[in-house]
mmCIF file of C-alpha atoms in Angstrom:
data_model
loop_
_atom_site.group_PDB
_atom_site.id
_atom_site.type_symbol
_atom_site.label_atom_id
_atom_site.label_comp_id
_atom_site.label_asym_id
_atom_site.label_seq_id
_atom_site.Cartn_x
_atom_site.Cartn_y
_atom_site.Cartn_z
ATOM 1 C CA MET G 1 0.043 0.056 0.146
ATOM 2 C CA GLU G 2 1.191 3.515 -0.717
ATOM 3 C CA LEU G 3 1.971 5.696 1.877
ATOM 4 C CA ASN G 4 1.310 9.342 2.534
ATOM 5 C CA TYR G 5 1.331 11.743 5.348
ATOM 6 C CA ASN G 6 -2.560 11.552 5.792
ATOM 7 C CA ILE G 7 -2.335 7.911 6.267
ATOM 8 C CA LEU G 8 0.831 8.082 8.708
ATOM 9 C CA ASN G 9 -1.142 11.021 10.809
ATOM 10 C CA ASP G 10 -4.025 9.031 11.236
ATOM 11 C CA ILE G 11 -2.226 6.207 12.746
ATOM 12 C CA GLY G 12 -0.155 8.325 14.767
ATOM 13 C CA ARG G 13 -3.402 9.411 16.151
ATOM 14 C CA ASN G 14 -4.645 6.099 17.417
ATOM 15 C CA HIS G 15 -1.143 4.704 17.908
ATOM 16 C CA GLY G 16 1.185 6.950 18.787
ATOM 17 C CA ASP G 17 4.569 9.017 16.927
ATOM 18 C CA ALA G 18 6.386 5.768 16.092
ATOM 19 C CA PHE G 19 5.263 2.382 14.967
ATOM 20 C CA TYR G 20 6.263 -0.738 12.583
ATOM 21 C CA LEU G 21 4.323 -1.361 9.153
ATOM 22 C CA LEU G 22 4.467 -4.926 8.287
ATOM 23 C CA ASP G 23 3.915 -5.920 4.621
ATOM 24 C CA THR G 24 2.907 -9.408 4.622
ATOM 25 C CA GLU G 25 2.288 -9.339 0.924
ATOM 26 C CA GLN G 26 6.278 -8.815 0.283
ATOM 27 C CA PHE G 27 6.853 -11.327 2.753
ATOM 28 C CA GLU G 28 5.080 -13.790 0.945
ATOM 29 C CA LEU G 29 6.317 -12.745 -2.542
ATOM 30 C CA ASN G 30 9.912 -13.004 -1.327
ATOM 31 C CA PHE G 31 8.907 -16.445 -0.116
ATOM 32 C CA HIS G 32 7.764 -18.079 -3.164
ATOM 33 C CA GLU G 33 10.470 -16.146 -5.366
ATOM 34 C CA LEU G 34 13.392 -17.704 -3.268
ATOM 35 C CA LEU G 35 12.323 -20.995 -3.333
ATOM 36 C CA LYS G 36 10.992 -20.965 -7.195
ATOM 37 C CA ALA G 37 14.726 -19.975 -7.637
ATOM 38 C CA PHE G 38 16.185 -22.835 -5.976
ATOM 39 C CA ARG G 39 13.543 -25.464 -7.024
ATOM 40 C CA LYS G 40 14.484 -24.714 -10.736
ATOM 41 C CA PHE G 41 17.899 -26.303 -10.442
ATOM 42 C CA TYR G 42 16.818 -28.880 -7.093
ATOM 43 C CA PRO G 43 13.017 -29.528 -6.901
ATOM 44 C CA GLU G 44 13.576 -31.127 -3.385
ATOM 45 C CA THR G 45 14.320 -27.701 -1.717
ATOM 46 C CA TYR G 46 12.478 -26.482 1.144
ATOM 47 C CA ILE G 47 12.606 -23.238 3.580
ATOM 48 C CA ALA G 48 13.079 -23.231 7.210
ATOM 49 C CA TYR G 49 12.574 -19.714 8.219
ATOM 50 C CA SER G 50 14.664 -18.361 10.795
ATOM 51 C CA TYR G 51 12.819 -17.368 13.868
ATOM 52 C CA LYS G 52 15.336 -15.244 15.675
ATOM 53 C CA THR G 53 15.544 -12.916 12.509
ATOM 54 C CA ASN G 54 11.791 -11.727 13.114
ATOM 55 C CA TYR G 55 9.842 -14.286 15.417
ATOM 56 C CA THR G 56 6.580 -11.800 14.638
ATOM 57 C CA PRO G 57 3.797 -14.743 15.047
ATOM 58 C CA ARG G 58 2.099 -13.534 11.766
ATOM 59 C CA LEU G 59 5.093 -14.086 9.737
ATOM 60 C CA CYS G 60 5.961 -17.447 11.267
ATOM 61 C CA ARG G 61 2.368 -18.489 10.590
ATOM 62 C CA MET G 62 2.303 -17.666 7.213
ATOM 63 C CA VAL G 63 5.522 -19.568 6.926
ATOM 64 C CA GLU G 64 3.780 -22.826 7.961
ATOM 65 C CA ASP G 65 0.622 -21.971 5.614
ATOM 66 C CA MET G 66 2.844 -21.546 2.859
ATOM 67 C CA GLY G 67 4.504 -24.882 3.676
ATOM 68 C CA GLY G 68 7.473 -23.772 5.089
ATOM 69 C CA TYR G 69 9.603 -24.975 8.152
ATOM 70 C CA ALA G 70 10.455 -23.303 11.523
ATOM 71 C CA GLU G 71 14.180 -23.048 12.282
ATOM 72 C CA VAL G 72 14.290 -22.158 16.155
ATOM 73 C CA VAL G 73 17.305 -21.767 18.273
ATOM 74 C CA SER G 74 15.479 -21.898 21.734
ATOM 75 C CA ASP G 75 12.902 -23.398 23.435
ATOM 76 C CA MET G 76 10.963 -19.746 23.861
ATOM 77 C CA GLU G 77 11.261 -19.750 19.829
ATOM 78 C CA LEU G 78 10.109 -23.694 19.891
ATOM 79 C CA GLU G 79 6.931 -22.390 21.906
ATOM 80 C CA ILE G 80 6.263 -19.776 19.169
ATOM 81 C CA ALA G 81 6.065 -22.511 16.585
ATOM 82 C CA ARG G 82 4.170 -24.691 19.029
ATOM 83 C CA ARG G 83 1.476 -21.818 19.718
ATOM 84 C CA ILE G 84 0.778 -21.404 15.777
ATOM 85 C CA GLY G 85 0.290 -25.143 15.277
ATOM 86 C CA VAL G 86 3.514 -25.947 13.653
ATOM 87 C CA PRO G 87 4.134 -29.766 14.250
ATOM 88 C CA TYR G 88 7.354 -31.037 15.376
ATOM 89 C CA SER G 89 8.215 -32.859 11.942
ATOM 90 C CA LYS G 90 8.497 -29.082 10.642
ATOM 91 C CA VAL G 91 10.656 -27.825 13.105
ATOM 92 C CA HIS G 92 14.729 -27.584 12.823
ATOM 93 C CA PHE G 93 16.261 -27.094 16.312
ATOM 94 C CA ASN G 94 19.784 -25.598 15.870
ATOM 95 C CA GLY G 95 21.869 -23.107 18.164
ATOM 96 C CA PRO G 96 24.838 -23.583 20.613
ATOM 97 C CA VAL G 97 22.773 -23.877 23.777
ATOM 98 C CA LYS G 98 19.655 -25.810 24.026
ATOM 99 C CA ASN G 99 17.238 -27.048 26.789
ATOM 100 C CA PHE G 100 17.273 -30.805 26.746
ATOM 101 C CA GLU G 101 13.497 -31.335 27.575
ATOM 102 C CA ALA G 102 12.790 -29.035 24.242
ATOM 103 C CA VAL G 103 15.265 -31.063 22.506
ATOM 104 C CA ARG G 104 13.657 -34.383 23.656
ATOM 105 C CA GLU G 105 10.173 -32.952 22.561
ATOM 106 C CA VAL G 106 11.405 -32.198 19.121
ATOM 107 C CA ILE G 107 13.163 -35.436 18.355
ATOM 108 C CA LEU G 108 10.315 -37.536 20.001
ATOM 109 C CA GLY G 109 7.984 -35.572 17.655
ATOM 110 C CA GLY G 110 10.037 -36.372 14.634
ATOM 111 C CA GLY G 111 11.834 -32.853 14.267
ATOM 112 C CA ILE G 112 15.189 -32.275 13.141
ATOM 113 C CA VAL G 113 17.792 -31.620 15.783
ATOM 114 C CA ASN G 114 21.220 -30.579 14.702
ATOM 115 C CA LEU G 115 23.895 -31.180 17.364
ATOM 116 C CA ASP G 116 26.263 -28.159 18.033
ATOM 117 C CA ASP G 117 28.747 -29.440 20.414
ATOM 118 C CA TYR G 118 30.383 -32.846 21.856
ATOM 119 C CA VAL G 119 28.313 -31.946 25.359
ATOM 120 C CA GLU G 120 25.075 -32.522 23.655
ATOM 121 C CA VAL G 121 26.034 -35.999 22.857
ATOM 122 C CA PRO G 122 25.452 -37.848 26.449
ATOM 123 C CA ALA G 123 21.785 -36.806 26.508
ATOM 124 C CA ILE G 124 21.243 -38.143 23.104
ATOM 125 C CA THR G 125 22.695 -41.363 23.976
ATOM 126 C CA GLU G 126 20.471 -41.511 27.049
ATOM 127 C CA LEU G 127 17.321 -40.346 25.187
ATOM 128 C CA ALA G 128 18.295 -43.338 22.845
ATOM 129 C CA ALA G 129 18.696 -45.935 25.860
ATOM 130 C CA GLN G 130 15.302 -44.648 27.237
ATOM 131 C CA HIS G 131 13.474 -45.268 23.938
ATOM 132 C CA PRO G 132 14.958 -48.384 22.456
ATOM 133 C CA ASP G 133 12.113 -48.961 20.279
ATOM 134 C CA ARG G 134 12.260 -45.423 18.583
ATOM 135 C CA ILE G 135 14.880 -44.359 16.032
ATOM 136 C CA ILE G 136 16.382 -41.127 17.354
ATOM 137 C CA ASN G 137 17.298 -38.872 14.356
ATOM 138 C CA VAL G 138 19.748 -36.331 14.884
ATOM 139 C CA GLY G 139 21.573 -33.712 12.478
ATOM 140 C CA LEU G 140 25.219 -32.787 12.714
ATOM 141 C CA ARG G 141 26.261 -29.115 12.360
ATOM 142 C CA CYS G 142 29.579 -29.097 10.404
ATOM 143 C CA ASN G 143 32.326 -26.201 10.674
ATOM 144 C CA PHE G 144 34.866 -26.320 7.623
ATOM 145 C CA GLN G 145 36.951 -23.820 5.953
ATOM 146 C CA ILE G 146 35.233 -21.817 3.168
ATOM 147 C CA ASN G 147 37.584 -19.023 3.198
ATOM 148 C CA ASP G 148 35.325 -16.245 3.865
ATOM 149 C CA GLY G 149 37.341 -14.379 6.079
ATOM 150 C CA THR G 150 35.454 -15.516 9.255
ATOM 151 C CA LEU G 151 36.153 -18.075 11.868
ATOM 152 C CA SER G 152 32.821 -19.369 12.884
ATOM 153 C CA ARG G 153 32.563 -20.658 16.379
ATOM 154 C CA PHE G 154 29.360 -23.047 15.791
ATOM 155 C CA GLY G 155 29.642 -26.536 14.913
ATOM 156 C CA PHE G 156 31.954 -29.282 14.985
ATOM 157 C CA ASP G 157 35.333 -29.064 13.392
ATOM 158 C CA VAL G 158 35.142 -31.535 11.012
ATOM 159 C CA GLU G 159 39.291 -31.983 10.524
ATOM 160 C CA LYS G 160 39.657 -33.315 13.958
ATOM 161 C CA LYS G 161 39.857 -36.951 15.073
ATOM 162 C CA GLU G 162 37.270 -36.280 17.540
ATOM 163 C CA PHE G 163 34.799 -35.489 14.902
ATOM 164 C CA SER G 164 35.353 -38.976 13.331
ATOM 165 C CA GLU G 165 35.121 -40.648 16.411
ATOM 166 C CA LEU G 166 31.575 -38.877 17.383
ATOM 167 C CA VAL G 167 30.588 -40.220 13.975
ATOM 168 C CA ALA G 168 31.379 -43.607 14.965
ATOM 169 C CA HIS G 169 30.011 -43.615 18.362
ATOM 170 C CA LEU G 170 26.453 -42.428 16.776
ATOM 171 C CA ASN G 171 26.756 -45.119 14.258
ATOM 172 C CA SER G 172 27.392 -47.693 16.653
ATOM 173 C CA ILE G 173 24.230 -47.125 18.464
ATOM 174 C CA SER G 174 21.447 -49.048 16.753
ATOM 175 C CA ASN G 175 18.742 -46.552 17.277
ATOM 176 C CA ILE G 176 20.493 -43.203 16.407
ATOM 177 C CA ARG G 177 20.801 -42.236 12.793
ATOM 178 C CA ILE G 178 22.353 -39.460 11.459
ATOM 179 C CA SER G 179 19.703 -37.992 9.352
ATOM 180 C CA GLY G 180 21.303 -35.031 7.843
ATOM 181 C CA LEU G 181 24.386 -32.748 8.032
ATOM 182 C CA HIS G 182 24.081 -28.854 8.651
ATOM 183 C CA CYS G 183 26.077 -26.005 8.130
ATOM 184 C CA HIS G 184 25.649 -21.936 8.490
ATOM 185 C CA PHE G 185 28.333 -19.684 7.788
ATOM 186 C CA ALA G 186 27.885 -15.653 8.568
ATOM 187 C CA SER G 187 29.193 -14.422 5.416
ATOM 188 C CA ARG G 188 26.353 -13.369 2.779
ATOM 189 C CA ARG G 189 28.871 -13.284 -0.258
ATOM 190 C CA GLY G 190 27.832 -15.089 -3.174
ATOM 191 C CA GLU G 191 30.735 -16.563 -3.747
ATOM 192 C CA THR G 192 30.900 -18.220 -0.729
ATOM 193 C CA TRP G 193 27.797 -20.260 -1.059
ATOM 194 C CA LYS G 194 29.328 -22.949 -3.785
ATOM 195 C CA PRO G 195 32.347 -23.789 -1.362
ATOM 196 C CA ARG G 196 30.184 -24.223 1.521
ATOM 197 C CA THR G 197 28.029 -26.305 -0.835
ATOM 198 C CA GLU G 198 30.646 -28.656 -2.221
ATOM 199 C CA GLY G 199 32.035 -28.918 1.516
ATOM 200 C CA MET G 200 28.795 -30.527 2.481
ATOM 201 C CA CYS G 201 28.708 -32.725 -0.717
ATOM 202 C CA LYS G 202 31.953 -34.043 0.196
ATOM 203 C CA LEU G 203 31.113 -34.745 3.880
ATOM 204 C CA VAL G 204 28.026 -36.544 2.870
ATOM 205 C CA ASP G 205 30.051 -38.735 0.682
ATOM 206 C CA GLU G 206 32.870 -38.985 3.466
ATOM 207 C CA LEU G 207 30.592 -40.006 6.432
ATOM 208 C CA CYS G 208 27.450 -41.118 5.674
ATOM 209 C CA THR G 209 26.661 -44.929 5.213
ATOM 210 C CA GLU G 210 23.411 -44.033 3.535
ATOM 211 C CA MET G 211 22.021 -41.188 1.968
ATOM 212 C CA PRO G 212 20.874 -38.826 4.672
ATOM 213 C CA ASP G 213 17.313 -37.330 4.528
ATOM 214 C CA HIS G 214 18.580 -33.834 4.094
ATOM 215 C CA VAL G 215 21.274 -31.473 3.619
ATOM 216 C CA ASP G 216 20.974 -28.137 5.418
ATOM 217 C CA LEU G 217 22.902 -24.957 4.171
ATOM 218 C CA GLY G 218 21.857 -22.952 6.787
ATOM 219 C CA GLY G 219 21.018 -18.948 5.927
ATOM 220 C CA GLY G 220 23.334 -16.237 5.190
ATOM 221 C CA LEU G 221 21.667 -14.414 2.227
ATOM 222 C CA PHE G 222 21.061 -10.759 1.235
ATOM 223 C CA GLY G 223 17.746 -9.978 0.714
ATOM 224 C CA LYS G 224 16.156 -7.308 -1.549
ATOM 225 C CA MET G 225 17.069 -3.530 -1.225
ATOM 226 C CA LYS G 226 17.341 -0.226 -2.876
ATOM 227 C CA ASN G 227 20.452 0.642 -4.855
ATOM 228 C CA SER G 228 21.235 3.239 -2.180
ATOM 229 C CA LEU G 229 21.548 0.704 0.455
ATOM 230 C CA LYS G 230 23.318 -1.998 -1.796
ATOM 231 C CA ALA G 231 26.330 0.683 -2.487
ATOM 232 C CA GLN G 232 26.919 0.915 1.083
ATOM 233 C CA PHE G 233 28.168 -2.547 1.275
ATOM 234 C CA GLY G 234 31.103 -2.364 -1.024
ATOM 235 C CA MET G 235 30.186 -5.610 -2.865
ATOM 236 C CA HIS G 236 27.836 -7.372 -5.421
ATOM 237 C CA ILE G 237 24.808 -8.242 -3.768
ATOM 238 C CA PRO G 238 23.474 -11.441 -5.298
ATOM 239 C CA THR G 239 20.077 -11.905 -6.262
ATOM 240 C CA TYR G 240 17.867 -15.329 -5.051
ATOM 241 C CA LYS G 241 18.780 -16.640 -8.647
ATOM 242 C CA GLU G 242 22.231 -16.096 -8.040
ATOM 243 C CA TYR G 243 22.311 -18.002 -4.881
ATOM 244 C CA ALA G 244 20.311 -20.813 -6.264
ATOM 245 C CA GLN G 245 22.866 -20.981 -9.113
ATOM 246 C CA GLU G 246 25.775 -21.350 -6.647
ATOM 247 C CA ALA G 247 24.209 -23.581 -4.250
ATOM 248 C CA ALA G 248 21.040 -25.655 -5.606
ATOM 249 C CA LYS G 249 22.716 -26.247 -8.936
ATOM 250 C CA THR G 250 25.848 -27.800 -7.427
ATOM 251 C CA ILE G 251 23.595 -30.164 -5.093
ATOM 252 C CA ALA G 252 21.917 -31.119 -8.272
ATOM 253 C CA GLU G 253 24.935 -31.940 -10.047
ATOM 254 C CA HIS G 254 26.401 -33.758 -7.255
ATOM 255 C CA PHE G 255 23.055 -35.825 -6.517
ATOM 256 C CA GLY G 256 21.323 -35.696 -9.497
ATOM 257 C CA GLU G 257 21.887 -39.325 -10.188
ATOM 258 C CA CYS G 258 21.040 -40.400 -6.949
ATOM 259 C CA LYS G 259 17.938 -43.090 -6.512
ATOM 260 C CA ASN G 260 17.093 -41.255 -3.113
ATOM 261 C CA GLN G 261 17.932 -37.675 -3.285
ATOM 262 C CA PRO G 262 18.220 -35.754 -0.174
ATOM 263 C CA LYS G 263 16.234 -32.703 0.648
ATOM 264 C CA LEU G 264 17.911 -29.407 0.387
ATOM 265 C CA PHE G 265 17.109 -27.368 3.142
ATOM 266 C CA ILE G 266 17.706 -23.630 3.656
ATOM 267 C CA GLU G 267 17.460 -21.121 6.396
ATOM 268 C CA PRO G 268 17.029 -17.516 5.389
ATOM 269 C CA GLY G 269 15.797 -14.727 7.618
ATOM 270 C CA SER G 270 16.899 -11.316 6.301
ATOM 271 C CA ALA G 271 16.493 -12.805 2.703
ATOM 272 C CA LEU G 272 12.623 -12.890 3.270
ATOM 273 C CA VAL G 273 11.676 -10.331 6.090
ATOM 274 C CA GLY G 274 14.467 -7.243 5.735
ATOM 275 C CA ASP G 275 12.163 -5.468 2.992
ATOM 276 C CA ALA G 276 8.906 -6.616 4.377
ATOM 277 C CA MET G 277 8.885 -3.990 7.393
ATOM 278 C CA ARG G 278 9.228 -0.378 7.679
ATOM 279 C CA PHE G 279 9.587 1.751 10.798
ATOM 280 C CA ALA G 280 7.652 5.399 10.704
ATOM 281 C CA ALA G 281 8.809 7.934 13.274
ATOM 282 C CA ARG G 282 7.871 11.458 13.737
ATOM 283 C CA VAL G 283 9.983 14.802 13.900
ATOM 284 C CA LYS G 284 9.872 15.998 17.365
ATOM 285 C CA SER G 285 12.544 18.408 17.139
ATOM 286 C CA ILE G 286 14.910 20.536 14.813
ATOM 287 C CA LYS G 287 17.828 22.235 16.366
ATOM 288 C CA ASP G 288 21.288 23.744 15.220
ATOM 289 C CA ILE G 289 24.662 22.886 17.335
ATOM 290 C CA ARG G 290 27.179 25.048 16.033
ATOM 291 C CA GLY G 291 26.120 24.848 12.671
ATOM 292 C CA LYS G 292 25.225 21.103 12.799
ATOM 293 C CA LYS G 293 21.350 20.441 12.114
ATOM 294 C CA ILE G 294 19.999 17.818 14.044
ATOM 295 C CA ALA G 295 16.264 16.518 13.822
ATOM 296 C CA THR G 296 15.195 14.397 16.987
ATOM 297 C CA LEU G 297 12.598 11.592 15.740
ATOM 298 C CA MET G 298 10.298 9.684 17.997
ATOM 299 C CA GLY G 299 12.357 6.621 17.488
ATOM 300 C CA SER G 300 15.883 5.046 18.003
ATOM 301 C CA ILE G 301 18.600 3.639 15.841
ATOM 302 C CA TYR G 302 17.833 0.655 18.451
ATOM 303 C CA ASN G 303 14.399 0.410 16.492
ATOM 304 C CA ILE G 304 15.477 -0.005 12.966
ATOM 305 C CA ASN G 305 19.338 -1.438 13.366
ATOM 306 C CA PRO G 306 20.443 -2.451 16.771
ATOM 307 C CA THR G 307 23.317 -4.185 15.354
ATOM 308 C CA LEU G 308 24.749 -0.699 14.729
ATOM 309 C CA ASN G 309 26.157 -1.327 11.617
ATOM 310 C CA LYS G 310 26.631 2.438 10.392
ATOM 311 C CA LYS G 311 24.744 2.081 7.098
ATOM 312 C CA ASN G 312 21.838 4.429 6.070
ATOM 313 C CA PRO G 313 18.535 2.782 5.316
ATOM 314 C CA PRO G 314 16.578 3.956 2.371
ATOM 315 C CA ILE G 315 14.141 6.829 3.510
ATOM 316 C CA THR G 316 10.952 8.838 2.660
ATOM 317 C CA VAL G 317 10.059 11.784 4.311
ATOM 318 C CA MET G 318 6.393 12.665 4.023
ATOM 319 C CA HIS G 319 5.036 15.987 4.895
ATOM 320 C CA ASP G 320 1.859 17.777 5.768
ATOM 321 C CA GLU G 321 1.423 19.494 2.406
ATOM 322 C CA THR G 322 -0.569 22.382 4.374
ATOM 323 C CA LEU G 323 2.708 22.946 6.354
ATOM 324 C CA SER G 324 5.539 25.237 5.264
ATOM 325 C CA THR G 325 9.106 23.355 5.190
ATOM 326 C CA SER G 326 12.863 24.608 5.419
ATOM 327 C CA GLU G 327 15.500 23.060 3.024
ATOM 328 C CA TYR G 328 18.540 21.404 4.831
ATOM 329 C CA ALA G 329 21.817 20.053 4.098
ATOM 330 C CA ASP G 330 23.734 17.525 5.765
ATOM 331 C CA LEU G 331 21.147 16.842 8.467
ATOM 332 C CA ASP G 332 21.365 13.903 10.924
ATOM 333 C CA PHE G 333 18.014 12.295 12.064
ATOM 334 C CA ALA G 334 18.867 11.305 15.828
ATOM 335 C CA GLY G 335 17.071 9.062 18.243
ATOM 336 C CA PHE G 336 14.951 9.915 21.571
ATOM 337 C CA THR G 337 17.569 7.987 23.768
ATOM 338 C CA CYS G 338 20.375 9.770 25.978
ATOM 339 C CA ILE G 339 22.872 7.654 23.974
ATOM 340 C CA GLU G 340 25.198 10.567 22.095
ATOM 341 C CA SER G 341 25.718 8.064 19.286
ATOM 342 C CA ASP G 342 21.840 7.409 18.534
ATOM 343 C CA TYR G 343 21.366 8.385 14.896
ATOM 344 C CA LEU G 344 19.006 6.678 12.487
ATOM 345 C CA TYR G 345 20.371 8.556 9.502
ATOM 346 C CA ARG G 346 23.322 10.613 8.550
ATOM 347 C CA GLY G 347 23.361 13.564 5.813
ATOM 348 C CA TYR G 348 19.648 14.273 5.015
ATOM 349 C CA ASN G 349 19.288 16.945 2.101
ATOM 350 C CA GLY G 350 16.022 18.353 1.667
ATOM 351 C CA PRO G 351 12.892 19.782 2.983
ATOM 352 C CA LEU G 352 11.617 18.987 6.606
ATOM 353 C CA SER G 353 9.672 20.465 9.400
ATOM 354 C CA ILE G 354 8.591 19.247 12.836
ATOM 355 C CA ARG G 355 5.781 16.709 13.073
ATOM 356 C CA ASP G 356 6.805 15.410 9.728
ATOM 357 C CA PHE G 357 7.085 11.423 9.191
ATOM 358 C CA VAL G 358 10.371 9.991 8.554
ATOM 359 C CA VAL G 359 9.859 6.244 6.971
ATOM 360 C CA PHE G 360 12.867 3.742 7.308
ATOM 361 C CA GLU G 361 12.534 0.966 4.876
ATOM 362 C CA ASN G 362 14.457 -2.425 5.201
ATOM 363 C CA VAL G 363 14.185 -2.701 8.964
ATOM 364 C CA GLY G 364 12.570 -6.319 9.174
ATOM 365 C CA SER G 365 15.882 -8.199 10.287
ATOM 366 C CA TYR G 366 16.587 -8.285 13.687
ATOM 367 C CA SER G 367 14.761 -5.050 14.685
ATOM 368 C CA VAL G 368 12.078 -5.907 16.916
ATOM 369 C CA VAL G 369 13.658 -9.140 18.073
ATOM 370 C CA LEU G 370 16.992 -7.294 19.314
ATOM 371 C CA LYS G 371 15.787 -3.623 20.335
ATOM 372 C CA PRO G 372 16.360 -3.689 24.075
ATOM 373 C CA PRO G 373 13.780 -2.055 26.672
ATOM 374 C CA PHE G 374 15.861 1.044 27.070
ATOM 375 C CA ILE G 375 14.254 4.310 28.220
ATOM 376 C CA LEU G 376 10.778 3.429 26.805
ATOM 377 C CA PRO G 377 9.042 0.323 25.936
ATOM 378 C CA ASN G 378 9.101 -0.882 22.059
ATOM 379 C CA PHE G 379 6.431 0.338 19.741
ATOM 380 C CA PRO G 380 3.524 -1.116 17.821
ATOM 381 C CA ILE G 381 3.486 -3.639 14.576
ATOM 382 C CA LEU G 382 0.806 -2.370 12.419
ATOM 383 C CA GLU G 383 -0.475 -4.205 8.973
ATOM 384 C CA LEU G 384 -2.197 -1.930 6.402
ATOM 385 C CA LYS G 385 -4.893 -3.466 4.792
ATOM 386 C CA GLU G 386 -7.665 -2.048 2.571
ATOM 387 C CA GLY G 387 -7.102 1.285 4.261
ATOM 388 C CA LYS G 388 -6.872 0.152 7.859
ATOM 389 C CA ALA G 389 -4.372 -0.277 10.142
ATOM 390 C CA GLU G 390 -4.508 -3.780 11.853
ATOM 391 C CA ILE G 391 -2.499 -4.485 15.155
ATOM 392 C CA ILE G 392 -0.032 -7.086 14.853
ATOM 393 C CA LYS G 393 1.548 -6.443 17.928
ATOM 394 C CA ARG G 394 0.348 -3.626 20.320
ATOM 395 C CA GLN G 395 2.305 -0.932 22.037
ATOM 396 C CA GLU G 396 4.350 -2.195 24.624
ATOM 397 C CA THR G 397 3.276 -0.826 28.299
ATOM 398 C CA PHE G 398 5.303 -0.146 31.334
ATOM 399 C CA ASP G 399 3.568 -3.454 33.012
ATOM 400 C CA ASP G 400 4.846 -5.573 30.308
ATOM 401 C CA LEU G 401 8.397 -4.414 31.306
ATOM 402 C CA PHE G 402 8.303 -4.524 34.987
ATOM 403 C CA HIS G 403 5.838 -7.293 36.013
ATOM 404 C CA THR G 404 8.706 -9.569 36.502
ATOM 405 C CA TYR G 405 10.412 -7.225 39.108
ATOM 406 C CA THR G 406 9.664 -6.675 42.810
ATOM 407 C CA PHE G 407 8.914 -3.123 43.901
#
């Protein structure tokens, strides 16, 4: 839906001077486009949505309705999946620290748990002993060199002797089955996806006595963004099709002649939700500090970019056409907090006045899940449908934040 000042001002009257706007149509479009790009090369591709990136229940439910899986890294996120009706069989449980009761639920329910460290193995061994009549399916998160410039701390170092011993130990237990191999690397560069995929194919050949049910390449994909944001990365931003060319095509070439092809999983977060959310904040004041123009907004860098990556998101300033404006050059948008470095955008050039709205795009990734309860409770999430604003998440209150404290 196209925005204008009147729409935002009407929302502001009912919901305050700052709010998120969720675009579920864009999220759905992204899901289908990404899946289609991978399935062009490898039809047995499936998406497990990264809940940690943005666990808004509306989005998680949409993934379930579209046939996707839930990728969770905590019992909290598992509870989200349970409450929206995701069966355990469609849960992927990752992460370096897991609640074992949640692990037990997922495994016995037919889901996928990817082991990350040797400390998890005794509990899995005990679970197998407690349920000798059940096949205990586990995945292994694999850590290997792909020359991406980062030493990942996650998963098993596959070059170590201990890893081979682990595989042998699991294979020696009659009702434990290594059902899949998993990896995840932080780099989103397109050229890193082929070496990660080739590494996983090599591990399947070396480790698996039978074809695994799945190969999981994890996440780490760029999503869609405007050219103004792309330019700030200093690298080529791959499209969905380019990622698929590097990964799904490689998988297809390796397993194409196999009778029982494994499922291919990817675990996108930002690639699906990054451009599916905007943040609108009203201008509260404009000041001049020794020649530097600064506008303070009813919003914070922590609302749109809590990882503090220094990039300017795409913005649109929406002004009440009945009011006059002034022209500004190199103006900075500052947040409402008392942190000196709280700037949402630097170097704005154009017209502006108090009570304008500034709309920030590409804020769907990690914003609502990482925003700290600092100074003010967080703002509502709304979806615009047929000219009306539907509440997806209400404005947080004092009691939401402080009911766990003792006064």
